[in-house]
PDB file of C-alpha atoms in Angstrom:
ATOM      1  CA  MET A   1     -91.427   0.683 125.096  1.00 46.00           C
ATOM      2  CA  ALA A   2     -89.403  -0.181 122.007  1.00 48.00           C
ATOM      3  CA  ASP A   3     -86.831   2.411 123.070  1.00 48.00           C
ATOM      4  CA  ALA A   4     -86.385   0.760 126.470  1.00 48.00           C
ATOM      5  CA  SER A   5     -85.696  -2.632 124.911  1.00 46.00           C
ATOM      6  CA  LEU A   6     -83.246  -0.985 122.510  1.00 45.00           C
ATOM      7  CA  GLU A   7     -81.377   0.576 125.430  1.00 44.00           C
ATOM      8  CA  VAL A   8     -81.107  -2.783 127.178  1.00 42.00           C
ATOM      9  CA  GLY A   9     -79.810  -4.356 123.974  1.00 41.00           C
ATOM     10  CA  GLU A  10     -77.259  -1.562 123.588  1.00 43.00           C
ATOM     11  CA  ALA A  11     -76.120  -2.031 127.175  1.00 44.00           C
ATOM     12  CA  ALA A  12     -75.642  -5.738 126.589  1.00 43.00           C
ATOM     13  CA  GLY A  13     -73.816  -4.990 123.352  1.00 45.00           C
ATOM     14  CA  GLY A  14     -71.608  -2.500 125.171  1.00 44.00           C
ATOM     15  CA  ALA A  15     -70.440  -5.250 127.497  1.00 47.00           C
ATOM     16  CA  ASP A  16     -69.156  -7.157 124.463  1.00 48.00           C
ATOM     17  CA  ALA A  17     -66.837  -4.216 123.694  1.00 55.00           C
ATOM     18  CA  GLU A  18     -64.824  -4.889 126.852  1.00 63.00           C
ATOM     19  CA  PRO A  19     -61.392  -6.496 126.472  1.00 63.00           C
ATOM     20  CA  GLN A  20     -61.787 -10.183 125.676  1.00 80.00           C
ATOM     21  CA  ASN A  21     -58.588 -11.483 127.232  1.00 90.00           C
ATOM     22  CA  THR A  22     -55.935 -10.572 129.737  1.00 91.00           C
ATOM     23  CA  ALA A  23     -53.534  -9.314 127.047  1.00 90.00           C
ATOM     24  CA  ASP A  24     -56.112  -6.792 125.810  1.00 92.00           C
ATOM     25  CA  LEU A  25     -56.893  -5.743 129.369  1.00 93.00           C
ATOM     26  CA  THR A  26     -53.206  -5.394 130.209  1.00 94.00           C
ATOM     27  CA  ALA A  27     -52.586  -3.264 127.110  1.00 94.00           C
ATOM     28  CA  PHE A  28     -55.617  -1.095 127.899  1.00 94.00           C
ATOM     29  CA  ILE A  29     -54.569  -0.531 131.517  1.00 96.00           C
ATOM     30  CA  THR A  30     -50.947   0.120 130.535  1.00 96.00           C
ATOM     31  CA  ASN A  31     -52.056   2.743 128.012  1.00 97.00           C
ATOM     32  CA  LEU A  32     -54.410   4.324 130.546  1.00 97.00           C
ATOM     33  CA  LEU A  33     -51.666   4.512 133.182  1.00 98.00           C
ATOM     34  CA  GLN A  34     -49.235   6.046 130.685  1.00 98.00           C
ATOM     35  CA  GLN A  35     -51.803   8.706 129.774  1.00 98.00           C
ATOM     36  CA  MET A  36     -52.430   9.451 133.446  1.00 98.00           C
ATOM     37  CA  GLN A  37     -48.685   9.682 134.142  1.00 98.00           C
ATOM     38  CA  SER A  38     -48.287  12.096 131.241  1.00 98.00           C
ATOM     39  CA  ARG A  39     -51.137  14.299 132.485  1.00 98.00           C
ATOM     40  CA  PHE A  40     -49.790  14.350 136.041  1.00 98.00           C
ATOM     41  CA  GLN A  41     -46.306  15.223 134.755  1.00 98.00           C
ATOM     42  CA  GLN A  42     -47.728  18.111 132.716  1.00 98.00           C
ATOM     43  CA  MET A  43     -49.668  19.396 135.727  1.00 98.00           C
ATOM     44  CA  SER A  44     -46.630  19.018 137.978  1.00 98.00           C
ATOM     45  CA  ASP A  45     -44.419  20.922 135.538  1.00 98.00           C
ATOM     46  CA  SER A  46     -47.034  23.662 135.292  1.00 98.00           C
ATOM     47  CA  ILE A  47     -47.338  23.978 139.074  1.00 98.00           C
ATOM     48  CA  ILE A  48     -43.567  24.048 139.574  1.00 98.00           C
ATOM     49  CA  GLY A  49     -43.244  26.712 136.870  1.00 98.00           C
ATOM     50  CA  ARG A  50     -45.862  28.863 138.565  1.00 98.00           C
ATOM     51  CA  ILE A  51     -44.187  28.463 141.961  1.00 98.00           C
ATOM     52  CA  ASP A  52     -40.832  29.479 140.462  1.00 98.00           C
ATOM     53  CA  GLU A  53     -42.477  32.517 138.849  1.00 98.00           C
ATOM     54  CA  MET A  54     -44.070  33.490 142.172  1.00 98.00           C
ATOM     55  CA  GLY A  55     -40.688  33.162 143.903  1.00 98.00           C
ATOM     56  CA  THR A  56     -39.108  35.478 141.351  1.00 98.00           C
ATOM     57  CA  ARG A  57     -41.905  38.013 141.777  1.00 98.00           C
ATOM     58  CA  ILE A  58     -41.582  37.871 145.582  1.00 98.00           C
ATOM     59  CA  ASP A  59     -37.834  38.476 145.306  1.00 98.00           C
ATOM     60  CA  GLU A  60     -38.506  41.490 143.065  1.00 98.00           C
ATOM     61  CA  LEU A  61     -41.087  42.834 145.529  1.00 98.00           C
ATOM     62  CA  GLU A  62     -38.665  42.455 148.442  1.00 97.00           C
ATOM     63  CA  LYS A  63     -36.008  44.337 146.491  1.00 97.00           C
ATOM     64  CA  SER A  64     -38.478  47.090 145.567  1.00 97.00           C
ATOM     65  CA  ILE A  65     -39.611  47.455 149.173  1.00 96.00           C
ATOM     66  CA  GLY A  66     -35.988  47.594 150.325  1.00 94.00           C
ATOM     67  CA  ASP A  67     -35.249  50.279 147.731  1.00 94.00           C
ATOM     68  CA  LEU A  68     -38.294  52.308 148.820  1.00 94.00           C
ATOM     69  CA  ILE A  69     -37.298  52.057 152.469  1.00 92.00           C
ATOM     70  CA  GLN A  70     -33.776  53.134 151.619  1.00 93.00           C
ATOM     71  CA  GLN A  71     -35.040  56.083 149.542  1.00 92.00           C
ATOM     72  CA  SER A  72     -37.358  57.220 152.319  1.00 90.00           C
ATOM     73  CA  GLY A  73     -34.537  57.163 154.828  1.00 84.00           C
ATOM     74  CA  VAL A  74     -36.476  54.991 157.285  1.00 71.00           C
ATOM     75  CA  ASP A  75     -34.380  52.610 159.348  1.00 62.00           C
ATOM     76  CA  GLU A  76     -35.413  48.963 158.785  1.00 54.00           C
ATOM     77  CA  LYS A  77     -34.935  48.086 162.473  1.00 56.00           C
TER      78      LYS A  77
END
């Protein structure tokens, strides 16, 4: 039972760790939003890079298929 009362005390103490005024809260939220923006930008850049790479690979595949068709003498129509 002593553990349960300790947990309740810790929970109450944890509430005291919250920002005490609007300036602290504003700074916390601003920092959080900046971190989120940075993460989303990194993910966006990564996705765009992968899409560009896929486009390049598709172009190379189309060229290879065209070359194979030309070598085989098959009409594309």
